[in-house]
């Protein structure tokens, strides 16, 4: 049978300042606003990491840094190049994702974390979330790389619509 993707991951964001989950398949989900009221926005498909890479002597490639998961026919990413799999390690306040792309010319690891200082609520409540992307070139030739982070406007999404745009 098909595996159902996880709906929860490590929450990233300062305490009481709003947050999102970094899921094991590379998705960003469960967005909350700073006041913490209401239901989380489960899915904002326009929020994602992507990478492009091009060797000097060859053609370029691009990927959305999200694992191939069963998607409904006609889903927003059903015709996009995703990564075959993700190796996830969640250890609050850190979530680390290694994007397993054997045919892609570079290795990619993304780490998301919160400003968390045990016993210090003030410094743990900074309205910040950090997502670092580390790219390694294991080849003997140069590769040009570009990384992009797309962030869907949270003001245009209703928690009850699960990612549908408000009109």
PDB file of C-alpha atoms in Angstrom:
ATOM      1  CA  UNK A   1       0.000   0.000   0.000  1.00  0.00           C
ATOM      2  CA  UNK A   2       0.920   3.662  -0.063  1.00  0.00           C
ATOM      3  CA  UNK A   3       2.399   5.370   2.948  1.00  0.00           C
ATOM      4  CA  UNK A   4       0.591   8.390   4.293  1.00  0.00           C
ATOM      5  CA  UNK A   5       2.923  11.346   4.977  1.00  0.00           C
ATOM      6  CA  UNK A   6       3.361  12.597   8.533  1.00  0.00           C
ATOM      7  CA  UNK A   7       1.236  15.605   9.427  1.00  0.00           C
ATOM      8  CA  UNK A   8       3.505  16.868  12.220  1.00  0.00           C
ATOM      9  CA  UNK A   9       7.175  17.670  12.671  1.00  0.00           C
ATOM     10  CA  UNK A  10       9.445  19.796  14.828  1.00  0.00           C
ATOM     11  CA  UNK A  11       7.842  23.200  15.504  1.00  0.00           C
ATOM     12  CA  UNK A  12      10.044  26.142  14.531  1.00  0.00           C
ATOM     13  CA  UNK A  13       9.467  29.632  15.945  1.00  0.00           C
ATOM     14  CA  UNK A  14       9.841  31.521  19.219  1.00  0.00           C
ATOM     15  CA  UNK A  15       7.649  30.581  22.177  1.00  0.00           C
ATOM     16  CA  UNK A  16       4.333  32.435  21.903  1.00  0.00           C
ATOM     17  CA  UNK A  17       5.343  34.179  18.659  1.00  0.00           C
ATOM     18  CA  UNK A  18       3.804  31.884  16.071  1.00  0.00           C
ATOM     19  CA  UNK A  19       5.414  28.870  14.467  1.00  0.00           C
ATOM     20  CA  UNK A  20       5.386  26.276  11.723  1.00  0.00           C
ATOM     21  CA  UNK A  21       6.331  22.602  11.606  1.00  0.00           C
ATOM     22  CA  UNK A  22       9.160  21.307   9.450  1.00  0.00           C
ATOM     23  CA  UNK A  23       7.808  17.911   8.355  1.00  0.00           C
ATOM     24  CA  UNK A  24       9.803  14.725   7.669  1.00  0.00           C
ATOM     25  CA  UNK A  25       9.071  14.927   3.927  1.00  0.00           C
ATOM     26  CA  UNK A  26      10.356  18.513   3.598  1.00  0.00           C
ATOM     27  CA  UNK A  27       6.993  20.279   3.738  1.00  0.00           C
ATOM     28  CA  UNK A  28       6.259  23.306   5.914  1.00  0.00           C
ATOM     29  CA  UNK A  29       2.922  22.947   7.737  1.00  0.00           C
ATOM     30  CA  UNK A  30       0.828  23.736  10.826  1.00  0.00           C
ATOM     31  CA  UNK A  31       1.347  27.502  10.735  1.00  0.00           C
ATOM     32  CA  UNK A  32       0.182  29.403  13.809  1.00  0.00           C
ATOM     33  CA  UNK A  33      -0.084  33.130  14.355  1.00  0.00           C
ATOM     34  CA  UNK A  34       1.554  34.966  17.273  1.00  0.00           C
ATOM     35  CA  UNK A  35      -1.595  35.186  19.382  1.00  0.00           C
ATOM     36  CA  UNK A  36      -1.911  31.374  19.281  1.00  0.00           C
ATOM     37  CA  UNK A  37      -5.674  31.528  18.861  1.00  0.00           C
ATOM     38  CA  UNK A  38      -7.577  29.520  16.324  1.00  0.00           C
ATOM     39  CA  UNK A  39      -6.650  26.462  14.387  1.00  0.00           C
ATOM     40  CA  UNK A  40      -3.272  26.085  12.734  1.00  0.00           C
ATOM     41  CA  UNK A  41      -3.104  26.452   8.975  1.00  0.00           C
ATOM     42  CA  UNK A  42      -2.260  22.876   8.098  1.00  0.00           C
ATOM     43  CA  UNK A  43      -0.880  23.429   4.611  1.00  0.00           C
ATOM     44  CA  UNK A  44       0.514  26.359   2.648  1.00  0.00           C
ATOM     45  CA  UNK A  45       1.743  24.686  -0.548  1.00  0.00           C
ATOM     46  CA  UNK A  46       3.407  27.901  -1.732  1.00  0.00           C
ATOM     47  CA  UNK A  47       5.939  27.667   1.127  1.00  0.00           C
ATOM     48  CA  UNK A  48       8.904  25.513   0.143  1.00  0.00           C
ATOM     49  CA  UNK A  49      12.651  25.330  -0.442  1.00  0.00           C
ATOM     50  CA  UNK A  50      14.048  24.716  -3.917  1.00  0.00           C
ATOM     51  CA  UNK A  51      17.474  24.324  -5.485  1.00  0.00           C
ATOM     52  CA  UNK A  52      18.967  24.563  -8.948  1.00  0.00           C
ATOM     53  CA  UNK A  53      22.386  23.304  -9.999  1.00  0.00           C
ATOM     54  CA  UNK A  54      24.355  23.512 -13.232  1.00  0.00           C
ATOM     55  CA  UNK A  55      27.761  22.140 -14.114  1.00  0.00           C
ATOM     56  CA  UNK A  56      29.777  24.327 -16.463  1.00  0.00           C
ATOM     57  CA  UNK A  57      29.887  21.558 -19.046  1.00  0.00           C
ATOM     58  CA  UNK A  58      26.304  20.353 -18.781  1.00  0.00           C
ATOM     59  CA  UNK A  59      22.672  21.261 -18.511  1.00  0.00           C
ATOM     60  CA  UNK A  60      21.034  22.476 -15.337  1.00  0.00           C
ATOM     61  CA  UNK A  61      18.524  20.804 -13.045  1.00  0.00           C
ATOM     62  CA  UNK A  62      16.155  22.052 -10.372  1.00  0.00           C
ATOM     63  CA  UNK A  63      14.225  20.390  -7.563  1.00  0.00           C
ATOM     64  CA  UNK A  64      11.653  21.368  -4.997  1.00  0.00           C
ATOM     65  CA  UNK A  65      13.146  20.138  -1.727  1.00  0.00           C
ATOM     66  CA  UNK A  66      10.241  17.933  -0.820  1.00  0.00           C
ATOM     67  CA  UNK A  67       9.998  14.148  -0.991  1.00  0.00           C
ATOM     68  CA  UNK A  68       7.848  12.370  -3.492  1.00  0.00           C
ATOM     69  CA  UNK A  69       4.694  11.550  -1.612  1.00  0.00           C
ATOM     70  CA  UNK A  70       1.396  10.300  -2.924  1.00  0.00           C
ATOM     71  CA  UNK A  71      -0.381  13.392  -4.215  1.00  0.00           C
ATOM     72  CA  UNK A  72      -3.843  13.700  -5.562  1.00  0.00           C
ATOM     73  CA  UNK A  73      -4.023  13.831  -9.337  1.00  0.00           C
ATOM     74  CA  UNK A  74      -3.768  17.469 -10.326  1.00  0.00           C
ATOM     75  CA  UNK A  75      -2.181  18.496  -6.997  1.00  0.00           C
ATOM     76  CA  UNK A  76      -0.090  21.654  -6.964  1.00  0.00           C
ATOM     77  CA  UNK A  77       3.226  19.763  -7.235  1.00  0.00           C
ATOM     78  CA  UNK A  78       2.133  16.695  -9.183  1.00  0.00           C
ATOM     79  CA  UNK A  79       4.076  17.813 -12.275  1.00  0.00           C
ATOM     80  CA  UNK A  80       7.177  19.197 -10.505  1.00  0.00           C
ATOM     81  CA  UNK A  81      10.569  17.591  -9.906  1.00  0.00           C
ATOM     82  CA  UNK A  82      10.781  16.612  -6.271  1.00  0.00           C
ATOM     83  CA  UNK A  83      13.475  14.641  -4.446  1.00  0.00           C
ATOM     84  CA  UNK A  84      13.157  10.836  -4.245  1.00  0.00           C
ATOM     85  CA  UNK A  85      13.395  10.724  -0.437  1.00  0.00           C
ATOM     86  CA  UNK A  86      14.347  12.654   2.681  1.00  0.00           C
ATOM     87  CA  UNK A  87      16.275  11.484   5.742  1.00  0.00           C
ATOM     88  CA  UNK A  88      14.787  13.350   8.716  1.00  0.00           C
ATOM     89  CA  UNK A  89      16.115  13.890  12.198  1.00  0.00           C
ATOM     90  CA  UNK A  90      13.892  15.794  14.608  1.00  0.00           C
ATOM     91  CA  UNK A  91      15.358  16.725  17.969  1.00  0.00           C
ATOM     92  CA  UNK A  92      13.650  19.846  19.372  1.00  0.00           C
ATOM     93  CA  UNK A  93      14.463  22.634  18.767  1.00  0.00           C
ATOM     94  CA  UNK A  94      16.232  21.301  15.647  1.00  0.00           C
ATOM     95  CA  UNK A  95      14.920  19.514  12.554  1.00  0.00           C
ATOM     96  CA  UNK A  96      17.466  18.324  10.013  1.00  0.00           C
ATOM     97  CA  UNK A  97      16.575  17.055   6.545  1.00  0.00           C
ATOM     98  CA  UNK A  98      19.025  15.404   4.169  1.00  0.00           C
ATOM     99  CA  UNK A  99      17.532  15.401   0.694  1.00  0.00           C
ATOM    100  CA  UNK A 100      18.509  12.120  -0.955  1.00  0.00           C
ATOM    101  CA  UNK A 101      19.078  12.943  -4.618  1.00  0.00           C
ATOM    102  CA  UNK A 102      21.547  10.415  -6.096  1.00  0.00           C
ATOM    103  CA  UNK A 103      21.395  11.841  -9.631  1.00  0.00           C
ATOM    104  CA  UNK A 104      21.567  15.502  -8.581  1.00  0.00           C
ATOM    105  CA  UNK A 105      25.073  17.057  -8.807  1.00  0.00           C
ATOM    106  CA  UNK A 106      25.194  18.345  -5.185  1.00  0.00           C
ATOM    107  CA  UNK A 107      24.225  17.126  -1.699  1.00  0.00           C
ATOM    108  CA  UNK A 108      21.711  19.192   0.254  1.00  0.00           C
ATOM    109  CA  UNK A 109      20.914  19.377   3.981  1.00  0.00           C
ATOM    110  CA  UNK A 110      18.431  21.844   5.497  1.00  0.00           C
ATOM    111  CA  UNK A 111      18.247  22.538   9.225  1.00  0.00           C
ATOM    112  CA  UNK A 112      15.446  24.472  10.865  1.00  0.00           C
ATOM    113  CA  UNK A 113      15.540  25.632  14.466  1.00  0.00           C
ATOM    114  CA  UNK A 114      14.131  28.038  17.000  1.00  0.00           C
ATOM    115  CA  UNK A 115      15.834  30.540  19.258  1.00  0.00           C
ATOM    116  CA  UNK A 116      15.519  28.376  22.362  1.00  0.00           C
ATOM    117  CA  UNK A 117      17.460  28.980  25.568  1.00  0.00           C
ATOM    118  CA  UNK A 118      16.482  26.554  28.365  1.00  0.00           C
ATOM    119  CA  UNK A 119      15.257  28.432  31.439  1.00  0.00           C
ATOM    120  CA  UNK A 120      15.183  31.781  29.607  1.00  0.00           C
ATOM    121  CA  UNK A 121      11.664  32.587  28.388  1.00  0.00           C
ATOM    122  CA  UNK A 122      12.611  36.101  27.194  1.00  0.00           C
ATOM    123  CA  UNK A 123      15.329  34.948  24.786  1.00  0.00           C
ATOM    124  CA  UNK A 124      13.282  31.884  23.766  1.00  0.00           C
ATOM    125  CA  UNK A 125      10.411  34.170  22.744  1.00  0.00           C
ATOM    126  CA  UNK A 126      12.211  35.968  19.929  1.00  0.00           C
ATOM    127  CA  UNK A 127       9.930  36.080  16.874  1.00  0.00           C
ATOM    128  CA  UNK A 128      12.374  34.161  14.711  1.00  0.00           C
ATOM    129  CA  UNK A 129      12.731  30.880  12.879  1.00  0.00           C
ATOM    130  CA  UNK A 130      15.971  29.928  11.184  1.00  0.00           C
ATOM    131  CA  UNK A 131      16.264  27.639   8.166  1.00  0.00           C
ATOM    132  CA  UNK A 132      19.831  26.986   7.021  1.00  0.00           C
ATOM    133  CA  UNK A 133      20.625  25.184   3.761  1.00  0.00           C
ATOM    134  CA  UNK A 134      24.008  23.500   3.390  1.00  0.00           C
ATOM    135  CA  UNK A 135      25.141  22.496  -0.088  1.00  0.00           C
ATOM    136  CA  UNK A 136      28.126  20.221  -0.741  1.00  0.00           C
ATOM    137  CA  UNK A 137      29.720  19.559  -4.126  1.00  0.00           C
ATOM    138  CA  UNK A 138      31.194  16.028  -4.083  1.00  0.00           C
ATOM    139  CA  UNK A 139      32.418  16.313  -7.685  1.00  0.00           C
ATOM    140  CA  UNK A 140      35.801  17.182  -9.183  1.00  0.00           C
ATOM    141  CA  UNK A 141      34.197  19.901 -11.291  1.00  0.00           C
ATOM    142  CA  UNK A 142      32.551  23.214 -10.422  1.00  0.00           C
ATOM    143  CA  UNK A 143      28.783  23.406 -10.035  1.00  0.00           C
ATOM    144  CA  UNK A 144      26.802  26.656  -9.896  1.00  0.00           C
ATOM    145  CA  UNK A 145      24.015  26.454  -7.326  1.00  0.00           C
ATOM    146  CA  UNK A 146      21.024  28.597  -6.424  1.00  0.00           C
ATOM    147  CA  UNK A 147      18.754  28.078  -3.406  1.00  0.00           C
ATOM    148  CA  UNK A 148      15.333  29.720  -3.072  1.00  0.00           C
ATOM    149  CA  UNK A 149      12.815  29.884  -0.246  1.00  0.00           C
ATOM    150  CA  UNK A 150       9.221  30.564  -1.299  1.00  0.00           C
ATOM    151  CA  UNK A 151       6.889  31.848   1.425  1.00  0.00           C
ATOM    152  CA  UNK A 152       3.152  31.905   0.741  1.00  0.00           C
ATOM    153  CA  UNK A 153       1.333  34.941   2.154  1.00  0.00           C
ATOM    154  CA  UNK A 154      -0.270  33.715   5.386  1.00  0.00           C
ATOM    155  CA  UNK A 155      -2.787  36.583   5.244  1.00  0.00           C
ATOM    156  CA  UNK A 156      -4.422  35.020   2.181  1.00  0.00           C
ATOM    157  CA  UNK A 157      -5.053  31.619   3.785  1.00  0.00           C
ATOM    158  CA  UNK A 158      -7.894  30.541   6.035  1.00  0.00           C
ATOM    159  CA  UNK A 159      -7.220  27.908   8.737  1.00  0.00           C
ATOM    160  CA  UNK A 160     -10.449  26.153   7.824  1.00  0.00           C
ATOM    161  CA  UNK A 161      -9.588  26.026   4.119  1.00  0.00           C
ATOM    162  CA  UNK A 162      -6.344  24.057   4.648  1.00  0.00           C
ATOM    163  CA  UNK A 163      -4.269  26.022   2.178  1.00  0.00           C
ATOM    164  CA  UNK A 164      -6.932  27.324  -0.197  1.00  0.00           C
ATOM    165  CA  UNK A 165      -6.548  30.957  -1.102  1.00  0.00           C
ATOM    166  CA  UNK A 166      -9.078  33.474   0.201  1.00  0.00           C
ATOM    167  CA  UNK A 167     -10.826  35.545  -2.441  1.00  0.00           C
TER     168      UNK A 167
END
